[in-house]
CSV table of C-alpha atoms in Angstrom, one decimal:
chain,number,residue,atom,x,y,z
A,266,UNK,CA,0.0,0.0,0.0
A,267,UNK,CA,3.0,2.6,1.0
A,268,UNK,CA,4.8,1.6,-2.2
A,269,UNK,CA,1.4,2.8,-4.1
A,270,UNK,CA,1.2,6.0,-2.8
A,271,UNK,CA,4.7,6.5,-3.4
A,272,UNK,CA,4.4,5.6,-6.7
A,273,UNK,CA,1.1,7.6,-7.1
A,274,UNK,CA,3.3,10.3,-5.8
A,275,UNK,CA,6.0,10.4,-8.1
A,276,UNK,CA,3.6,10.6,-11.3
A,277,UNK,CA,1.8,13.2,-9.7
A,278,UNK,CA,5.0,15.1,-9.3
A,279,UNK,CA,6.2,14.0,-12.7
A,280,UNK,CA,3.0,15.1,-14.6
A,281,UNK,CA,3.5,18.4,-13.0
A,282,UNK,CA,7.1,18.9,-13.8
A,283,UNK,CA,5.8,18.2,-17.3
A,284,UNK,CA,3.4,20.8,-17.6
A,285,UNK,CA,6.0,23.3,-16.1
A,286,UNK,CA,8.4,22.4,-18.7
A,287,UNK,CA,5.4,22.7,-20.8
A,288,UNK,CA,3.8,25.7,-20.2
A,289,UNK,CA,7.6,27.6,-19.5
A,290,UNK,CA,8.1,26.7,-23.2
A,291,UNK,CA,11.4,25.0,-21.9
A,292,UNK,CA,13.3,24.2,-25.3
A,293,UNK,CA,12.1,28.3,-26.1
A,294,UNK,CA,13.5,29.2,-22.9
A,295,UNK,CA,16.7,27.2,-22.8
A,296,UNK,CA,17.9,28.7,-26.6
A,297,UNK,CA,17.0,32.1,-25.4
A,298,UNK,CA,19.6,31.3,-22.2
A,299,UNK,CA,22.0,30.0,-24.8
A,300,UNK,CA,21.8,33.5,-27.0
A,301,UNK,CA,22.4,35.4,-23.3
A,302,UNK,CA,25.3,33.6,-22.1
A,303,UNK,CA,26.8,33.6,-25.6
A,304,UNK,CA,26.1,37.5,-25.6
A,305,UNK,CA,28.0,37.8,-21.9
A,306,UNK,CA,30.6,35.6,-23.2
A,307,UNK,CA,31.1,38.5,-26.1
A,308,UNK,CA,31.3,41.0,-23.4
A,309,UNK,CA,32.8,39.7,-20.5
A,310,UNK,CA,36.1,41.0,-19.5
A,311,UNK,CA,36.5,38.8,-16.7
A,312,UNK,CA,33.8,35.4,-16.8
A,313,UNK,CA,32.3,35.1,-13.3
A,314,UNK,CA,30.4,32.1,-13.1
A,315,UNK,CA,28.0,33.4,-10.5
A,316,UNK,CA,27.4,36.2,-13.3
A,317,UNK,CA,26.4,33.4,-15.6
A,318,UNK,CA,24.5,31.3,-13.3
A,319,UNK,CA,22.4,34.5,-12.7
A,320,UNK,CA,22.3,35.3,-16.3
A,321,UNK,CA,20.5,31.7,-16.9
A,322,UNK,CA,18.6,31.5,-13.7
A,323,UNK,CA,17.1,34.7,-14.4
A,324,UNK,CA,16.5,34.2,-18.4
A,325,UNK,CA,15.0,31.6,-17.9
A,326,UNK,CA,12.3,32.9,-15.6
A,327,UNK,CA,11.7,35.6,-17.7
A,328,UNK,CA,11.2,33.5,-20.7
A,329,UNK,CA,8.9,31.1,-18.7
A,330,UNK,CA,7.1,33.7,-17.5
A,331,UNK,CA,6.4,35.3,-20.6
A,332,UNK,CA,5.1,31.9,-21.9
A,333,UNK,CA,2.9,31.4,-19.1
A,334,UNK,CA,1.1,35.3,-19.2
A,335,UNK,CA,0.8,34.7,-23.0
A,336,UNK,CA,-1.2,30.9,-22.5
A,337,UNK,CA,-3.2,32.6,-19.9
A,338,UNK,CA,-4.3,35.1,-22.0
A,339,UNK,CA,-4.5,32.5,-25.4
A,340,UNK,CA,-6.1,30.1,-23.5
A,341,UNK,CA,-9.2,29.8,-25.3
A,342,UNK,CA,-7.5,30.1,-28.8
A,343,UNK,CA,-5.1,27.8,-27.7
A,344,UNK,CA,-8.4,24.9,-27.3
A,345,UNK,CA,-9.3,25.8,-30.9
A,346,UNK,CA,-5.8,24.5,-32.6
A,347,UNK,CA,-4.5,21.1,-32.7
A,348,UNK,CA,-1.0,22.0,-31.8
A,349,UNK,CA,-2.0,23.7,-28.5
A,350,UNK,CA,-5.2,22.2,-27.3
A,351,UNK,CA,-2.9,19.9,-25.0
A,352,UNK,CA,-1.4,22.5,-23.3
A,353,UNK,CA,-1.8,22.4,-19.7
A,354,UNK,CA,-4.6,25.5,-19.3
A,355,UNK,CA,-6.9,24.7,-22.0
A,356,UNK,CA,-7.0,20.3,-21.8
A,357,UNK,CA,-7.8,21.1,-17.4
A,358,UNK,CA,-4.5,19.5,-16.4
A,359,UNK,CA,-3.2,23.7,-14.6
A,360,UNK,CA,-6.0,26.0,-13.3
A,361,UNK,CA,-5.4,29.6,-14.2
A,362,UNK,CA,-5.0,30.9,-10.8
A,363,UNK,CA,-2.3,28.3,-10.5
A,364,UNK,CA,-0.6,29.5,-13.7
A,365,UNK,CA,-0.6,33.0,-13.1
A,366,UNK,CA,1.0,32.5,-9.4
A,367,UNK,CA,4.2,30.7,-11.6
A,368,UNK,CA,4.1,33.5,-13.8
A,369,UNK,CA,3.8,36.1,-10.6
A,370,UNK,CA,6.7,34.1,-9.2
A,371,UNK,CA,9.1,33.5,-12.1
A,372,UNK,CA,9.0,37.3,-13.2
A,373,UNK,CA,9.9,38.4,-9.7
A,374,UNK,CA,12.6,35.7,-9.5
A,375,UNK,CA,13.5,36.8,-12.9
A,376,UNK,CA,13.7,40.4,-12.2
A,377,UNK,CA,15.5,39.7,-9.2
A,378,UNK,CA,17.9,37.7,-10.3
A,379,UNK,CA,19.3,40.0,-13.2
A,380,UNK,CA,19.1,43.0,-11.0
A,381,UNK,CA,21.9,41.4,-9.0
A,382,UNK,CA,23.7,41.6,-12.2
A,383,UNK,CA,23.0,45.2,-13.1
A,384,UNK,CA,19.7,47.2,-12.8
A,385,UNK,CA,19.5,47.7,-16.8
A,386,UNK,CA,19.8,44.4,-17.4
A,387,UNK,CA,16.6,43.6,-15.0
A,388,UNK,CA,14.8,46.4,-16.8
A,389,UNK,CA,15.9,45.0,-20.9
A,390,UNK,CA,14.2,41.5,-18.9
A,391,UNK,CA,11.1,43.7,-17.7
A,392,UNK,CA,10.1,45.3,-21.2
A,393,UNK,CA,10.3,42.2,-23.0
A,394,UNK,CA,7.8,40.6,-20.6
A,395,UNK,CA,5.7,43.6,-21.4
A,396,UNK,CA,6.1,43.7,-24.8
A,397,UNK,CA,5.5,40.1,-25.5
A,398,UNK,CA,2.5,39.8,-23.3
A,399,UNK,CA,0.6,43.1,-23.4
A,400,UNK,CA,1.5,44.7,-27.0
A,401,UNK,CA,2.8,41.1,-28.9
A,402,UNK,CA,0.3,38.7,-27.7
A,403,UNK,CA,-3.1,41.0,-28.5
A,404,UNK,CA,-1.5,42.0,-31.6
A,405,UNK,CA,-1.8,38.4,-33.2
A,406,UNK,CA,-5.4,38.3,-34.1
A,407,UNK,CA,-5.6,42.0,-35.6
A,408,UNK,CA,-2.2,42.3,-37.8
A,409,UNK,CA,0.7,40.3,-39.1
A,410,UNK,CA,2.9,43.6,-38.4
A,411,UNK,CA,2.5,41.6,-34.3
A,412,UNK,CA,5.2,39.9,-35.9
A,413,UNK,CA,7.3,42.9,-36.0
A,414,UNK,CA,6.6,43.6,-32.2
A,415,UNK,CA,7.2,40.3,-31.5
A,416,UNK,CA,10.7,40.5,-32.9
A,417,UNK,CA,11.4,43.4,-30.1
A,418,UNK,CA,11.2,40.8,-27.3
A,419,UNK,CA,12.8,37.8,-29.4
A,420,UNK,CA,15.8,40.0,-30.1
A,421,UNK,CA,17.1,40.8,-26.8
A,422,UNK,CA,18.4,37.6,-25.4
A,423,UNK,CA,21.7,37.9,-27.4
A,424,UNK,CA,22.2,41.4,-26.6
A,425,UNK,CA,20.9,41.2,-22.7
A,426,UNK,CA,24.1,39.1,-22.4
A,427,UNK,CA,26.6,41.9,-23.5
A,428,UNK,CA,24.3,44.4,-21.2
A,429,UNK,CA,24.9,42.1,-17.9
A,430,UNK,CA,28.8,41.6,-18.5
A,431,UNK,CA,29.6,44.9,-19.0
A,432,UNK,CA,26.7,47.0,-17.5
A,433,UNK,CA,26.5,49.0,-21.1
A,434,UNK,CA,24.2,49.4,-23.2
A,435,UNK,CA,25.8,50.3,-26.8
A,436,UNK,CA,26.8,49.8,-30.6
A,437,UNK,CA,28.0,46.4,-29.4
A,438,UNK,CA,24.8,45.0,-27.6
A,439,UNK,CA,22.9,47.4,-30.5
A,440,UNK,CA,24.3,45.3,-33.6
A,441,UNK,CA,23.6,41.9,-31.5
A,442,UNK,CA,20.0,42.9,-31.1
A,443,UNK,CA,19.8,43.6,-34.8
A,444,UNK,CA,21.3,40.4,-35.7
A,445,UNK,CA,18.9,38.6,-33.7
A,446,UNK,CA,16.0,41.1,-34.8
A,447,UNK,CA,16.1,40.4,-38.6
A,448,UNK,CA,16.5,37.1,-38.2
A,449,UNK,CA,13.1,36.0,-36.6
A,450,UNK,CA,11.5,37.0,-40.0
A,451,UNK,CA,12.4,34.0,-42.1
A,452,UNK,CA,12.4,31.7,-38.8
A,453,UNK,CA,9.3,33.1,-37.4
A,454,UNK,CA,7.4,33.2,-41.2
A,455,UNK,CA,8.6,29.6,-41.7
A,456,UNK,CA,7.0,28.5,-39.1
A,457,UNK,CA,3.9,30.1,-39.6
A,458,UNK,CA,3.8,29.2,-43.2
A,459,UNK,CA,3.8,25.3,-41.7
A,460,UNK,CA,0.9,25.9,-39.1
A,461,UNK,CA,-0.8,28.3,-41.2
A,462,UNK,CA,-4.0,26.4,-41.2
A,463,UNK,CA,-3.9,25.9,-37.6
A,464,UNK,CA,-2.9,29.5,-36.4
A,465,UNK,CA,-6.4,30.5,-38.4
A,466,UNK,CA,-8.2,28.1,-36.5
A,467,UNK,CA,-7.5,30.7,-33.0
A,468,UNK,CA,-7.8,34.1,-35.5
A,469,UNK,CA,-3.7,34.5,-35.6
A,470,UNK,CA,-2.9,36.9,-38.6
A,471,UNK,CA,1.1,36.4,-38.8
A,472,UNK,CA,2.3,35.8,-42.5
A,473,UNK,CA,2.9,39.4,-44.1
A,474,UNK,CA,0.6,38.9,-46.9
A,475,UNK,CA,-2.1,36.8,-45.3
A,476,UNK,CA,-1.2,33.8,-47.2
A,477,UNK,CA,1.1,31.8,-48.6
A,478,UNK,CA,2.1,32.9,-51.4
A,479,UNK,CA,5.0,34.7,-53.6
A,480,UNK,CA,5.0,37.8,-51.7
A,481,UNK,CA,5.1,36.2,-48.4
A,482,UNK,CA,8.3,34.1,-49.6
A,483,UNK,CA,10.2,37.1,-50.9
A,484,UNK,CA,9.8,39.4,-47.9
A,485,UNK,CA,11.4,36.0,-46.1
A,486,UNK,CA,14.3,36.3,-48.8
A,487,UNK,CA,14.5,40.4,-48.2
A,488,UNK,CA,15.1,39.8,-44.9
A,489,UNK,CA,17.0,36.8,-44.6
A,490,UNK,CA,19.6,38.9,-47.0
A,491,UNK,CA,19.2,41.8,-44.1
A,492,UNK,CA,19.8,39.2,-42.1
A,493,UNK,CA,23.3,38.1,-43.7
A,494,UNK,CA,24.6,41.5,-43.9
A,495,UNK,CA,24.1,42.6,-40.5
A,496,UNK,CA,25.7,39.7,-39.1
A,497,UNK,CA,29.0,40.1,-40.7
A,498,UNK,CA,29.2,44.1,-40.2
A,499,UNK,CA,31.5,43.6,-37.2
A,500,UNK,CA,34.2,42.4,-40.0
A,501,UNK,CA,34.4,46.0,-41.0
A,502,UNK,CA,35.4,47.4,-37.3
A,503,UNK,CA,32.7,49.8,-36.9
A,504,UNK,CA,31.0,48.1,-34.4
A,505,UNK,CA,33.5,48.8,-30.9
A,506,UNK,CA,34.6,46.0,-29.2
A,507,UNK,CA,32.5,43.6,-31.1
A,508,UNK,CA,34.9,42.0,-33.5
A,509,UNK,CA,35.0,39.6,-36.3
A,510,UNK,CA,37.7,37.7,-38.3
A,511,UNK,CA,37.7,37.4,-41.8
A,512,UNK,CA,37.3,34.1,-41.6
A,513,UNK,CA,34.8,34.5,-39.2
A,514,UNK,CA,32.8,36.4,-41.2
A,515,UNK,CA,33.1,34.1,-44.5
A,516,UNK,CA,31.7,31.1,-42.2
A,517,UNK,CA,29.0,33.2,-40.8
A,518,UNK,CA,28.5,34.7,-44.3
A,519,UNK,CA,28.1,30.9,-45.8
A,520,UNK,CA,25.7,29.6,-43.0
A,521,UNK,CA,23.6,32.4,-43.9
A,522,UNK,CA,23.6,31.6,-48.0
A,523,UNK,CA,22.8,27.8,-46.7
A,524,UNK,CA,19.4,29.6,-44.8
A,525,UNK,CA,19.3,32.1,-48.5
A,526,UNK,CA,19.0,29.2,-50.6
A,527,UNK,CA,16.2,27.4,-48.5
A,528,UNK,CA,14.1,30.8,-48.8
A,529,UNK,CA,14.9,30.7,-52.4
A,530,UNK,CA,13.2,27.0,-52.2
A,531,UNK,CA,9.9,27.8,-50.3
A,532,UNK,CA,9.8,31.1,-53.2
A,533,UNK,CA,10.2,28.4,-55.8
A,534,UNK,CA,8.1,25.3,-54.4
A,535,UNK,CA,5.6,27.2,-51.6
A,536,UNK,CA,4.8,23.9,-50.0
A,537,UNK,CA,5.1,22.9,-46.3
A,538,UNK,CA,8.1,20.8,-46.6
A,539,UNK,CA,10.3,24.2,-47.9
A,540,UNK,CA,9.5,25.7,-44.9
A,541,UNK,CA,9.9,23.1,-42.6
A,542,UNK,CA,13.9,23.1,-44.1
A,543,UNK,CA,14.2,26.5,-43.9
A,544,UNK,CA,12.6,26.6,-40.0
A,545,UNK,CA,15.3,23.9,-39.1
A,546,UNK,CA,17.7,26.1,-41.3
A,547,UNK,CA,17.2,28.9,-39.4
A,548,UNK,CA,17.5,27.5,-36.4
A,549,UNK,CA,21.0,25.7,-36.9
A,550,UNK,CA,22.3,29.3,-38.4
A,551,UNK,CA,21.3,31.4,-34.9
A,552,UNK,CA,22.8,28.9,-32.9
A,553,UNK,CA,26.0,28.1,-35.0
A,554,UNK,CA,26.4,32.0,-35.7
A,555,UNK,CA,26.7,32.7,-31.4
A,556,UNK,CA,29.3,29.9,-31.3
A,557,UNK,CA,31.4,31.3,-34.0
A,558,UNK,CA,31.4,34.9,-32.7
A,559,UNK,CA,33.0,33.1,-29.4
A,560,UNK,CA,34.9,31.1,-30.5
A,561,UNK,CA,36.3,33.9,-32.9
A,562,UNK,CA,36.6,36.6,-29.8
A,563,UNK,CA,38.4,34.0,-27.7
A,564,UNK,CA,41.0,32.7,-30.5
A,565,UNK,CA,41.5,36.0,-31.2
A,566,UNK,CA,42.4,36.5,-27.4
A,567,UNK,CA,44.4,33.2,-27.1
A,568,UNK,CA,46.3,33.6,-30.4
């Protein structure tokens, strides 16, 4: 009998720890921690590992609370699509009391914790909680230009990193946001040129055009070029203390022509599949780009 109420106990507990990881978003909020700590590692000086344990601690609260305010608020839209009708608000499994005290708790942990790295850091965290919940997350069933807004929030993980190493905000944290900025377009288009049909089910206007078509496609090549060119403008040494080799810059230059020629693709085909490569594309490039701007400042540094 004690052996099956321990064992009742530890699904219980396990079926909750799913829907945290759930609702938190956690594969969202660990690449978002992954883009900060690559960003501190761009501007660090001196690495302090209590500095990054902070920085990941609180991103991730922040992230996770972000995803929690906006399934609160979705919750009914969320019960309409097939790729969110599992979640844990809509199928019963999380109350939305119980949700919003995580969310309560995880922005004030959040908050906290990147305020014991600077105070602008902790307020960069603050606005894109607001902007993703109260501006982003209404937007999505009156405009695709939501997507815009939503790139705001998306785009400063990698910079929020250079902000809590060095306490600065400047052209160095500046061109990292705009990396980051320009390229959620193609990621963020391909991904809603896959669940298209779905996102109408909730009333979610995100493709530029309203549909999947040419014009869509070549707005996702216009900015995936935008995209390409910002990344390697540190080679030039107009952007401070943020650096790039030439042969750097060529890698970084050919990851993005890999994503280029994927956009050319869903242009050219406009099917599902197209996007799908060009969403994984996308998401290889980001995470592939942050490791060669390390890599390249501390080679540099070593050699």
């Amino acid at each position: 009998m004690k052996t099956a109420i321990e064992l009742a106990k530890n699904i219980s507990w396990s079926m909750m720890f799913a829907d945290f990881k759930e609702i938190t978003k956690v594969r969202l909020a660990v690449s978002v921690v992954f883009s900060s700590m690559a960003g501190y590692l761009l501007g660090a000086y001196d690495i302090s590992l209590l500095s990054l344990a902070l920085l990941a601690f609180g991103g991730y609260c922040m992230v996770g609370a972000s995803n929690v305010y906006n399934q609160i608020i979705e919750r009914d839209l969320d019960a309409l699509m097939n790729r969110t009708k599992n979640r844990p608000i809509p199928s019963g499994r999380m109350s939305v009391n119980m949700a919003l005290t995580i969310a309560v708790i995880l922005t004030i942990l959040g908050v906290v914790s990147l305020y014991f790295l600077n105070p602008k850091t902790a307020m960069f965290g603050a606005i894109s909680i607001f902007l993703y919940t109260s501006v982003y997350t209404p937007l999505k069933t009156m405009t695709p230009l939501s997507v815009f807004v939503g790139a705001l929030p998306g785009a400063i993980p990698f910079m929020l990193g250079w902000v809590a190493a060095t306490d600065e905000f400047g052209i160095e944290p500046g061109t990292l946001f705009m990396i980051q900025f320009f390229w959620q377009f193609p990621h963020f288009w391909a991904l809603a040129w896959m669940l298209d049909e779905d996102y109408k089910k909730g009333g979610f206007k995100l493709l530029p055009t309203g549909k999947k078509d040419k014009g869509t496609a070549l707005q996702i090549i216009m900015y995936t070029i935008w995209m390409m060119v910002i990344s390697v403008i540190p080679v030039f040494g107009i952007t401070g203390r943020l650096q790039l080799s030439i042969l750097a810059a060529v890698i970084i230059f050919a990851l993005g022509a890999v994503m280029l020629f994927f956009a050319f693709k869903l242009y050219e085909k406009r099917d599902n599949i197209s996007a799908r490569k060009l969403m994984l594309a996308s998401v290889t490039y980001i995470t592939l780009i942050q490791v060669v701007y390390v890599l390249d400042k501390f080679s540099a540094t070593f050699f």
